[in-house]
XYZ file of C-alpha atoms in Angstrom:
580
model
C 0.041 0.036 0.006
C 1.181 3.519 -0.830
C 2.899 5.531 2.008
C 1.288 8.594 0.455
C -1.938 9.595 2.002
C -4.457 11.769 0.176
C -6.308 14.076 2.497
C -9.610 15.836 1.615
C -10.774 18.286 4.110
C -14.304 19.701 4.810
C -16.156 17.696 2.252
C -19.708 18.582 2.930
C -21.965 15.379 3.221
C -25.720 15.849 3.044
C -28.034 14.083 5.505
C -31.526 12.836 4.672
C -32.994 16.260 5.823
C -30.507 18.311 3.740
C -28.306 19.211 6.641
C -24.545 19.101 5.556
C -21.820 17.605 7.757
C -18.169 18.602 7.582
C -16.173 15.455 6.724
C -12.505 14.703 6.148
C -11.162 11.759 4.210
C -7.762 10.040 4.486
C -6.999 7.491 1.889
C -4.059 5.806 0.244
C -2.928 6.955 -3.224
C -4.407 4.004 -5.033
C -6.900 3.217 -7.832
C -8.118 0.256 -5.894
C -11.270 0.362 -3.895
C -10.809 -0.111 -0.116
C -12.930 -0.672 2.957
C -13.961 2.370 5.075
C -13.301 3.169 8.651
C -15.792 5.804 9.886
C -15.485 8.142 12.958
C -18.163 10.673 13.865
C -17.269 13.081 16.734
C -18.646 16.081 18.520
C -15.112 16.991 19.753
C -13.800 18.520 16.534
C -12.536 16.347 13.789
C -9.484 18.570 13.467
C -8.581 17.658 16.959
C -8.605 13.916 16.416
C -5.445 11.832 16.806
C -4.436 12.293 13.194
C -1.620 9.882 13.692
C -4.065 7.033 14.390
C -6.156 7.961 11.326
C -3.103 8.082 9.131
C -1.956 4.761 10.541
C -5.179 3.154 9.477
C -5.185 4.738 6.132
C -1.647 3.318 5.635
C -3.011 -0.050 6.629
C -5.149 -0.011 3.595
C -8.374 1.880 4.644
C -10.224 4.885 3.524
C -10.801 6.727 6.890
C -13.694 9.168 6.997
C -13.706 11.646 9.988
C -16.941 13.554 10.359
C -18.086 16.376 12.803
C -21.562 15.504 14.042
C -24.497 17.831 13.465
C -24.154 21.192 14.923
C -20.570 20.933 15.872
C -17.435 22.676 14.305
C -17.544 22.282 10.439
C -21.052 20.815 10.388
C -24.365 22.719 10.044
C -27.431 22.227 12.145
C -28.038 22.224 15.804
C -26.445 19.713 18.219
C -28.531 17.933 20.778
C -26.728 14.927 22.273
C -27.723 11.525 20.920
C -30.998 12.667 19.258
C -29.784 12.838 15.586
C -26.955 10.289 15.727
C -28.960 7.302 14.688
C -30.193 8.701 11.334
C -27.048 10.723 10.588
C -24.845 7.860 11.439
C -26.621 5.509 9.081
C -26.713 8.248 6.338
C -22.965 8.677 6.747
C -22.242 4.921 6.607
C -24.496 4.577 3.379
C -22.572 7.633 1.864
C -19.091 6.064 2.617
C -20.141 2.769 1.190
C -21.311 4.398 -2.033
C -18.159 6.233 -2.896
C -15.907 5.127 -5.752
C -13.019 4.584 -3.634
C -15.119 2.338 -1.193
C -15.560 -1.468 -1.486
C -18.967 -0.974 0.167
C -17.837 -2.356 3.613
C -17.649 0.065 6.505
C -16.352 -0.269 10.065
C -16.691 2.354 12.844
C -14.368 3.590 15.612
C -14.270 6.011 18.419
C -14.314 6.513 22.270
C -16.935 7.854 24.747
C -19.536 9.961 22.744
C -17.831 8.708 19.495
C -18.794 5.223 20.789
C -22.317 6.376 21.132
C -22.457 7.559 17.542
C -21.542 3.952 16.561
C -24.133 2.254 18.649
C -26.822 4.602 17.694
C -26.176 4.194 13.993
C -25.804 0.439 14.286
C -29.276 0.371 15.593
C -30.561 1.407 12.232
C -29.202 -1.844 10.832
C -27.234 -0.137 7.912
C -26.313 -2.958 5.452
C -22.812 -1.537 4.799
C -21.788 -1.766 8.562
C -19.644 -4.904 9.019
C -17.788 -4.093 12.141
C -17.546 -1.739 15.060
C -14.805 -0.849 17.637
C -16.492 1.164 20.377
C -14.221 2.296 23.294
C -15.134 3.460 26.807
C -18.801 3.994 25.955
C -22.209 3.350 27.384
C -25.181 0.989 26.714
C -27.784 3.427 27.994
C -27.864 7.223 28.258
C -30.012 7.242 31.254
C -28.535 4.599 33.660
C -24.787 4.713 33.213
C -24.318 8.109 31.467
C -26.572 10.856 32.685
C -27.818 9.057 35.780
C -26.438 6.069 37.809
C -28.811 4.172 40.075
C -31.245 6.974 39.733
C -28.706 9.609 40.936
C -27.616 12.428 38.551
C -24.008 12.033 37.392
C -23.620 15.708 38.293
C -19.743 15.993 38.188
C -19.579 14.569 34.718
C -22.729 15.957 33.122
C -22.328 19.531 34.230
C -18.782 19.863 33.195
C -19.518 18.023 29.896
C -22.405 20.453 29.183
C -20.239 23.437 30.078
C -17.458 22.158 27.714
C -19.950 22.055 24.949
C -21.359 25.455 25.815
C -17.854 26.926 25.666
C -17.103 25.592 22.126
C -20.532 26.605 20.864
C -19.568 30.190 22.243
C -16.355 29.972 20.132
C -18.291 28.824 17.179
C -20.723 31.754 17.423
C -17.830 34.167 17.599
C -16.535 32.831 14.412
C -19.971 33.410 12.827
C -20.170 36.973 14.346
C -23.178 35.861 16.654
C -21.151 36.327 19.851
C -18.399 38.465 21.263
C -15.310 38.184 23.217
C -17.142 39.188 26.280
C -19.434 36.113 25.834
C -16.311 34.002 25.724
C -14.974 35.474 28.963
C -18.283 34.767 30.618
C -18.132 31.149 29.723
C -14.511 30.803 30.681
C -15.457 32.327 34.108
C -18.306 29.744 34.339
C -16.016 26.843 33.659
C -13.407 28.214 36.155
C -16.155 28.385 38.829
C -17.350 24.802 38.232
C -16.939 23.827 41.889
C -19.415 26.649 42.778
C -21.871 25.560 40.276
C -21.840 22.003 41.672
C -23.075 23.358 44.970
C -25.811 25.569 43.473
C -29.334 24.817 44.377
C -31.788 24.295 43.044
C -30.081 22.678 40.152
C -32.996 23.592 37.824
C -32.127 27.259 38.343
C -28.404 27.090 37.323
C -27.636 30.046 35.305
C -25.256 27.975 33.193
C -24.992 26.245 30.742
C -28.219 27.837 29.752
C -29.246 28.271 25.993
C -25.842 27.175 24.802
C -26.482 23.755 26.048
C -30.278 23.454 26.771
C -30.067 19.688 26.965
C -28.657 19.868 30.518
C -31.996 21.398 31.620
C -33.810 18.675 29.680
C -31.848 15.873 31.504
C -32.929 17.373 34.760
C -36.589 17.423 33.620
C -36.298 13.603 33.009
C -35.072 11.974 36.164
C -36.961 8.829 35.425
C -36.024 6.354 32.790
C -38.981 7.496 30.571
C -39.707 7.469 26.978
C -37.301 10.316 26.346
C -34.444 8.036 27.354
C -35.884 4.728 26.083
C -36.065 5.843 22.483
C -32.275 6.511 22.571
C -30.977 3.550 24.501
C -28.719 1.021 22.504
C -29.482 -1.775 25.078
C -33.087 -1.725 23.860
C -32.096 -2.192 20.143
C -29.448 -4.984 20.138
C -31.785 -7.078 17.923
C -31.294 -4.476 15.263
C -27.468 -4.530 15.363
C -25.900 -7.008 12.997
C -22.169 -6.055 13.092
C -19.713 -7.675 15.607
C -18.233 -5.190 18.092
C -14.753 -5.044 19.606
C -15.775 -3.589 23.060
C -12.978 -1.897 24.890
C -13.044 -0.217 28.299
C -11.402 0.312 31.726
C -11.901 -0.738 35.222
C -12.030 2.802 36.328
C -13.940 4.109 33.304
C -17.227 5.922 33.890
C -18.832 3.847 31.292
C -17.519 0.455 32.477
C -20.955 -0.823 33.096
C -22.036 -0.124 29.571
C -19.070 -1.676 28.090
C -19.744 -5.006 29.814
C -23.463 -4.695 29.161
C -22.959 -4.294 25.399
C -20.761 -7.315 25.205
C -23.183 -9.335 27.191
C -26.339 -7.944 25.525
C -25.137 -8.401 22.029
C -23.955 -12.004 22.582
C -27.483 -12.810 23.867
C -29.626 -10.658 21.611
C -27.564 -9.411 18.583
C -29.431 -9.176 15.321
C -27.293 -11.797 13.398
C -25.419 -14.731 14.280
C -22.182 -13.008 13.168
C -22.931 -10.366 15.802
C -23.776 -12.808 18.496
C -20.781 -14.995 18.122
C -18.417 -12.233 17.117
C -18.328 -10.031 20.121
C -14.945 -9.184 21.748
C -14.102 -7.611 25.013
C -10.942 -5.937 26.232
C -10.760 -4.356 29.614
C -7.548 -2.390 31.048
C -6.729 -0.711 34.271
C -7.850 2.595 32.764
C -10.136 5.615 33.598
C -11.806 7.788 31.084
C -9.221 9.547 28.961
C -6.286 8.039 30.976
C -5.188 4.669 29.475
C -1.571 4.650 30.393
C -2.066 2.365 33.280
C -0.590 4.660 35.925
C -2.169 7.170 38.205
C -0.615 9.744 40.517
C -1.387 7.434 43.395
C -0.755 4.002 41.846
C 1.163 2.534 38.974
C -0.183 -0.762 37.394
C 3.229 -1.461 35.747
C 4.832 -1.306 32.215
C 2.302 -3.772 30.696
C -0.860 -1.744 31.639
C -0.773 1.004 29.120
C -2.906 1.023 25.947
C 0.166 2.043 24.133
C 2.393 -0.756 25.589
C 3.665 -3.540 23.322
C 1.201 -5.976 24.939
C -1.915 -3.760 24.238
C -1.819 -1.582 21.104
C -5.417 -0.411 20.788
C -5.002 1.051 17.428
C -3.159 -2.110 16.153
C -5.947 -4.290 17.754
C -8.588 -2.374 15.811
C -6.672 -2.707 12.528
C -6.362 -6.409 13.024
C -10.198 -6.512 13.812
C -11.065 -4.664 10.553
C -8.528 -6.619 8.576
C -10.477 -9.857 9.585
C -14.056 -8.447 9.109
C -13.722 -5.939 6.374
C -10.906 -7.501 4.281
C -11.463 -11.190 5.175
C -7.756 -11.635 6.109
C -7.270 -14.794 8.122
C -4.993 -13.310 10.797
C -5.710 -15.782 13.593
C -8.265 -13.744 15.205
C -11.152 -16.114 14.824
C -9.215 -18.745 16.979
C -8.292 -16.255 19.727
C -10.089 -15.971 23.102
C -12.971 -13.370 22.823
C -12.139 -11.720 26.367
C -8.902 -10.105 27.425
C -8.657 -8.630 30.837
C -5.994 -6.868 32.925
C -5.935 -8.447 36.465
C -4.996 -5.750 38.967
C -2.963 -6.812 42.122
C -0.901 -9.277 39.979
C -0.735 -6.687 37.033
C -0.981 -9.303 34.208
C -3.198 -9.558 31.151
C -5.220 -12.764 30.773
C -7.261 -14.193 27.937
C -10.704 -15.648 28.961
C -13.559 -17.614 27.237
C -16.415 -15.320 28.253
C -17.599 -12.677 30.638
C -18.534 -13.220 33.378
C -15.800 -15.988 33.738
C -17.490 -19.367 33.431
C -15.838 -20.756 36.526
C -16.869 -17.940 38.704
C -17.943 -18.837 42.227
C -20.211 -16.118 43.698
C -19.680 -15.770 47.480
C -21.687 -13.712 49.981
C -19.661 -11.633 52.379
C -21.923 -10.616 55.353
C -21.952 -7.393 57.193
C -21.405 -7.674 60.961
C -20.930 -5.184 63.963
C -22.254 -4.388 67.287
C -23.762 -1.188 66.043
C -20.637 0.814 65.773
C -19.352 0.439 62.132
C -19.075 4.139 61.732
C -15.698 4.968 60.176
C -12.666 2.661 59.552
C -12.024 2.716 63.367
C -15.423 1.180 64.047
C -16.308 -2.338 64.769
C -17.609 -3.282 61.358
C -16.649 -6.698 60.041
C -17.046 -8.488 56.717
C -17.114 -12.336 56.791
C -18.554 -15.444 55.218
C -20.448 -16.225 58.431
C -24.192 -15.471 58.448
C -25.184 -12.794 60.891
C -27.176 -13.638 64.060
C -28.981 -11.088 66.368
C -26.851 -8.011 65.751
C -27.488 -4.304 66.349
C -28.046 -2.210 63.141
C -25.672 0.469 62.161
C -26.978 4.109 62.056
C -25.487 7.434 60.678
C -26.842 10.849 59.872
C -26.785 11.910 56.208
C -26.720 15.609 55.944
C -26.867 16.887 52.303
C -25.323 20.126 53.508
C -22.225 18.064 54.358
C -21.936 15.283 51.802
C -19.171 12.733 51.530
C -16.620 14.015 49.092
C -15.828 12.176 45.849
C -12.560 10.365 46.153
C -11.453 8.455 43.062
C -13.257 5.489 41.381
C -14.887 5.775 38.022
C -15.280 9.549 38.325
C -14.904 12.122 35.622
C -14.781 15.621 37.063
C -13.989 18.157 36.160
C -13.717 17.665 32.454
C -10.962 15.245 31.347
C -8.631 16.055 34.494
C -9.145 12.493 35.664
C -5.639 11.838 36.751
C -6.126 13.928 39.870
C -9.605 12.849 40.963
C -10.309 9.480 39.365
C -9.042 5.945 39.635
C -7.390 3.951 42.476
C -7.274 6.601 45.169
C -6.681 6.022 48.838
C -9.965 6.220 50.852
C -8.690 6.737 54.305
C -9.575 10.354 54.606
C -13.213 9.592 53.564
C -13.305 6.538 55.828
C -12.556 8.749 58.929
C -16.170 10.236 58.646
C -18.809 9.162 60.972
C -21.346 8.790 58.104
C -19.257 6.272 56.332
C -19.790 2.693 57.555
C -16.744 0.407 57.149
C -16.939 -3.507 57.132
C -13.534 -5.217 56.851
C -12.522 -8.828 56.690
C -9.530 -10.224 58.646
C -6.206 -10.152 56.925
C -6.299 -12.880 54.058
C -4.259 -15.917 54.675
C -3.722 -16.406 50.924
C -4.228 -14.379 47.738
C -8.029 -14.137 46.665
C -8.935 -13.170 43.102
C -12.183 -11.247 42.576
C -12.937 -10.891 38.923
C -16.439 -10.279 37.799
C -19.743 -8.404 38.610
C -20.087 -7.037 42.228
C -23.434 -6.401 43.979
C -24.374 -5.301 47.347
C -27.721 -6.215 49.078
C -28.638 -3.887 51.977
C -31.528 -4.007 54.274
C -32.174 -0.387 55.223
C -34.522 2.012 56.802
C -34.577 5.843 56.852
C -36.272 8.754 58.520
C -36.734 10.363 55.141
C -39.164 9.644 52.306
C -36.160 9.294 50.042
C -32.398 9.032 50.395
C -29.439 7.469 48.652
C -27.262 4.452 49.570
C -23.797 4.049 48.204
C -21.250 1.159 48.251
C -17.615 0.899 47.675
C -15.417 -2.099 47.322
C -11.848 -1.431 48.722
C -8.526 -3.240 48.890
C -6.783 -2.519 52.190
C -3.033 -3.155 52.233
C -1.138 -4.051 55.517
C 0.103 -0.520 55.794
C -3.455 0.870 55.699
C -3.741 2.200 52.227
C -7.361 1.622 51.141
C -7.575 1.498 47.362
C -10.995 1.869 45.825
C -11.722 -0.827 43.227
C -15.427 -0.193 42.172
C -18.507 1.438 43.546
C -22.238 2.238 43.079
C -25.244 4.217 44.150
C -28.980 3.711 44.369
C -31.629 6.377 44.825
C -34.086 4.636 47.132
C -37.082 5.761 45.290
C -35.872 3.765 42.244
C -35.398 0.604 44.328
C -38.169 -1.189 42.292
C -37.649 0.532 38.952
C -35.964 3.387 37.297
C -39.209 4.071 35.285
C -41.336 4.719 38.328
C -40.710 6.309 41.631
C -41.866 4.775 45.018
C -41.143 6.735 48.096
C -40.151 5.281 51.419
C -42.264 4.883 54.447
C -40.049 6.393 57.223
C -38.921 3.688 59.563
C -39.804 0.777 57.413
C -37.133 -1.654 56.391
C -36.458 -2.172 52.616
C -34.126 -4.547 50.738
C -31.997 -2.643 48.168
C -29.764 -4.045 45.458
C -26.972 -1.795 44.570
C -24.888 -2.587 41.333
C -21.254 -2.043 42.005
C -20.515 -2.888 38.458
C -17.349 -4.966 38.250
C -13.594 -5.449 38.905
C -10.671 -7.722 38.337
C -8.311 -7.665 41.389
C -6.161 -10.104 43.319
C -6.176 -9.255 47.049
C -2.691 -10.358 48.198
C -2.041 -12.320 51.363
C -2.243 -10.008 54.227
C -4.600 -7.596 52.528
C -8.201 -7.072 53.688
C -11.360 -6.639 51.784
C -13.468 -3.700 52.831
C -16.986 -2.450 52.024
C -17.910 1.242 52.585
C -21.570 2.175 52.807
C -22.848 5.722 52.941
C -25.447 8.042 51.380
C -23.417 10.435 49.137
C -20.505 10.814 46.825
C -20.427 14.482 45.907
C -20.068 16.070 43.398
C -19.840 13.057 41.254
C -23.454 12.455 42.213
C -25.923 15.018 42.861
C -27.148 15.236 46.413
C -30.346 13.617 47.477
C -32.258 16.317 49.315
C -34.191 13.705 51.324
C -37.456 15.702 50.775
C -39.093 13.091 48.531
C -39.933 15.908 46.186
C -38.398 16.908 42.691
C -34.725 16.972 43.679
C -33.627 19.401 40.967
C -36.150 21.936 42.218
C -35.259 21.743 45.892
C -33.616 24.862 47.477
C -30.888 24.593 49.935
C -33.232 25.635 52.805
C -35.475 22.751 51.866
C -32.907 19.982 52.284
C -33.481 17.806 55.375
C -31.102 15.449 57.253
C -31.756 11.705 57.129
C -31.185 9.234 59.885
C -30.209 6.069 57.857
C -29.862 2.608 59.273
C -28.387 -0.466 57.954
C -29.653 -3.816 59.172
C -27.697 -7.036 59.355
C -29.238 -9.832 61.386
C -30.736 -13.292 60.897
C -33.845 -11.883 59.141
C -31.995 -9.114 57.252
C -28.668 -10.438 56.168
C -27.026 -7.576 54.300
C -24.240 -8.864 52.198
C -21.610 -8.151 49.478
C -21.640 -10.593 46.689
C -18.125 -11.158 45.232
C -17.107 -13.139 42.106
C -14.423 -15.463 43.277
C -11.946 -17.156 40.845
C -10.152 -20.162 42.200
C -7.555 -21.825 39.997
C -4.636 -23.917 40.698
């Protein structure tokens, strides 16, 4: 293939309604028709990793890079998710119909650029033969805008503000805004911490008309028809292309990456899609795939650019097999590849969850004093007997601060606030219950989905409950592995709210998503339980009303109780892998 790459900039491609989208094309200098790799982005096609696009072109592909509707070089108005299905299908059909195309198209991209892939695939475009979505979701309600019914405030507000800022710059270029408008937006971004605390959320002065969809998200706190018509996980039956699903253990969309792999295997719209799913998960956070964090380094094999994991190279091999029909050994390889933290090695597996998983319940115990890591909370395989419940005061005026995990705040500065941070400062709080095992006598691998079942009561009509799985080293460092949240009003369904009866006991099931970690000998397993994780998740005001409309003066304290006795055995369910 020729080393010379022809680049066409800002080709305007018309969608079915006449809106034209700015499109760049990278292709080798050759008369031969080639398969197409398509990327559709809201983040400016000119800011893409051009080296990766050129590398794919040099591997024998025509690479099409397009700004989505209403962004940068494209006409129209941008509303997240709404136009991506039709526009994506139109872009695929256009690419397949070009004289330099064989008619076979594959798609690439991370985060929202993964969403553009799944939404287009749900239209069953006949030319789409392969996908490579990276760090993206399966549902834009649960696992993107909300999680367990709680608003992903830290991510969604900073994300909307970022779009509002670039929209301001776009309007300045058109002459519809001024430098003063730009300065106001920059001030708003700089004051993000203040905006997180603003109440009521529905009255936030920003991002305002530049990103009106943030207000729309607040108006739809339930998983209603607004979200359901957009959700990829409701349309797997329409997707006929195999997908190489790539994600990170600390990624904000980990749950969606795993759900897409499992859902497509079970319900994909073709046999090729069902048997052709692949899964690759590294020790990465959103936008940080080097395998090292300021507080913890997973070693030289952990990075996405390492010799052992070349994500661009993996995608090229994927497309070589599915778009060119090259027998490169991929069909005989294991469909799942995971990085196992603790031992810091990559491992191939036959499926997810691992077929030899043993799910083991670790029960909560205490004498009623599990408050903080210095309390008497214990975690063990023994069933509880008649034990006192644990109680704490959740005050939304003083929420538990976000400390690592699958967080994305603010913006892309994940290295400072996401990933495997030490939880000890958080665990000193009286409103954080800690349940810890005895030191392990031998290494214990926990790889797979993690769930938490709590029996709870509250003085409030509604409140939140959070859970964190933590690896405690002999020196005391408490490294977060995975976590989750559930807004109690959504305990039965995300579609319908059911408030609590104060004082009554309810069984809650909190999805902590998943991890892959070996707890070394001498380490301890810890579970943290609380009612807030702010500003990652918006605070529950505990009123039982419309949370986005509650003023600071309306917030009430909640006396929350966790029960763990013979009749109410609260427990953490861990996926144990035992191999010799």
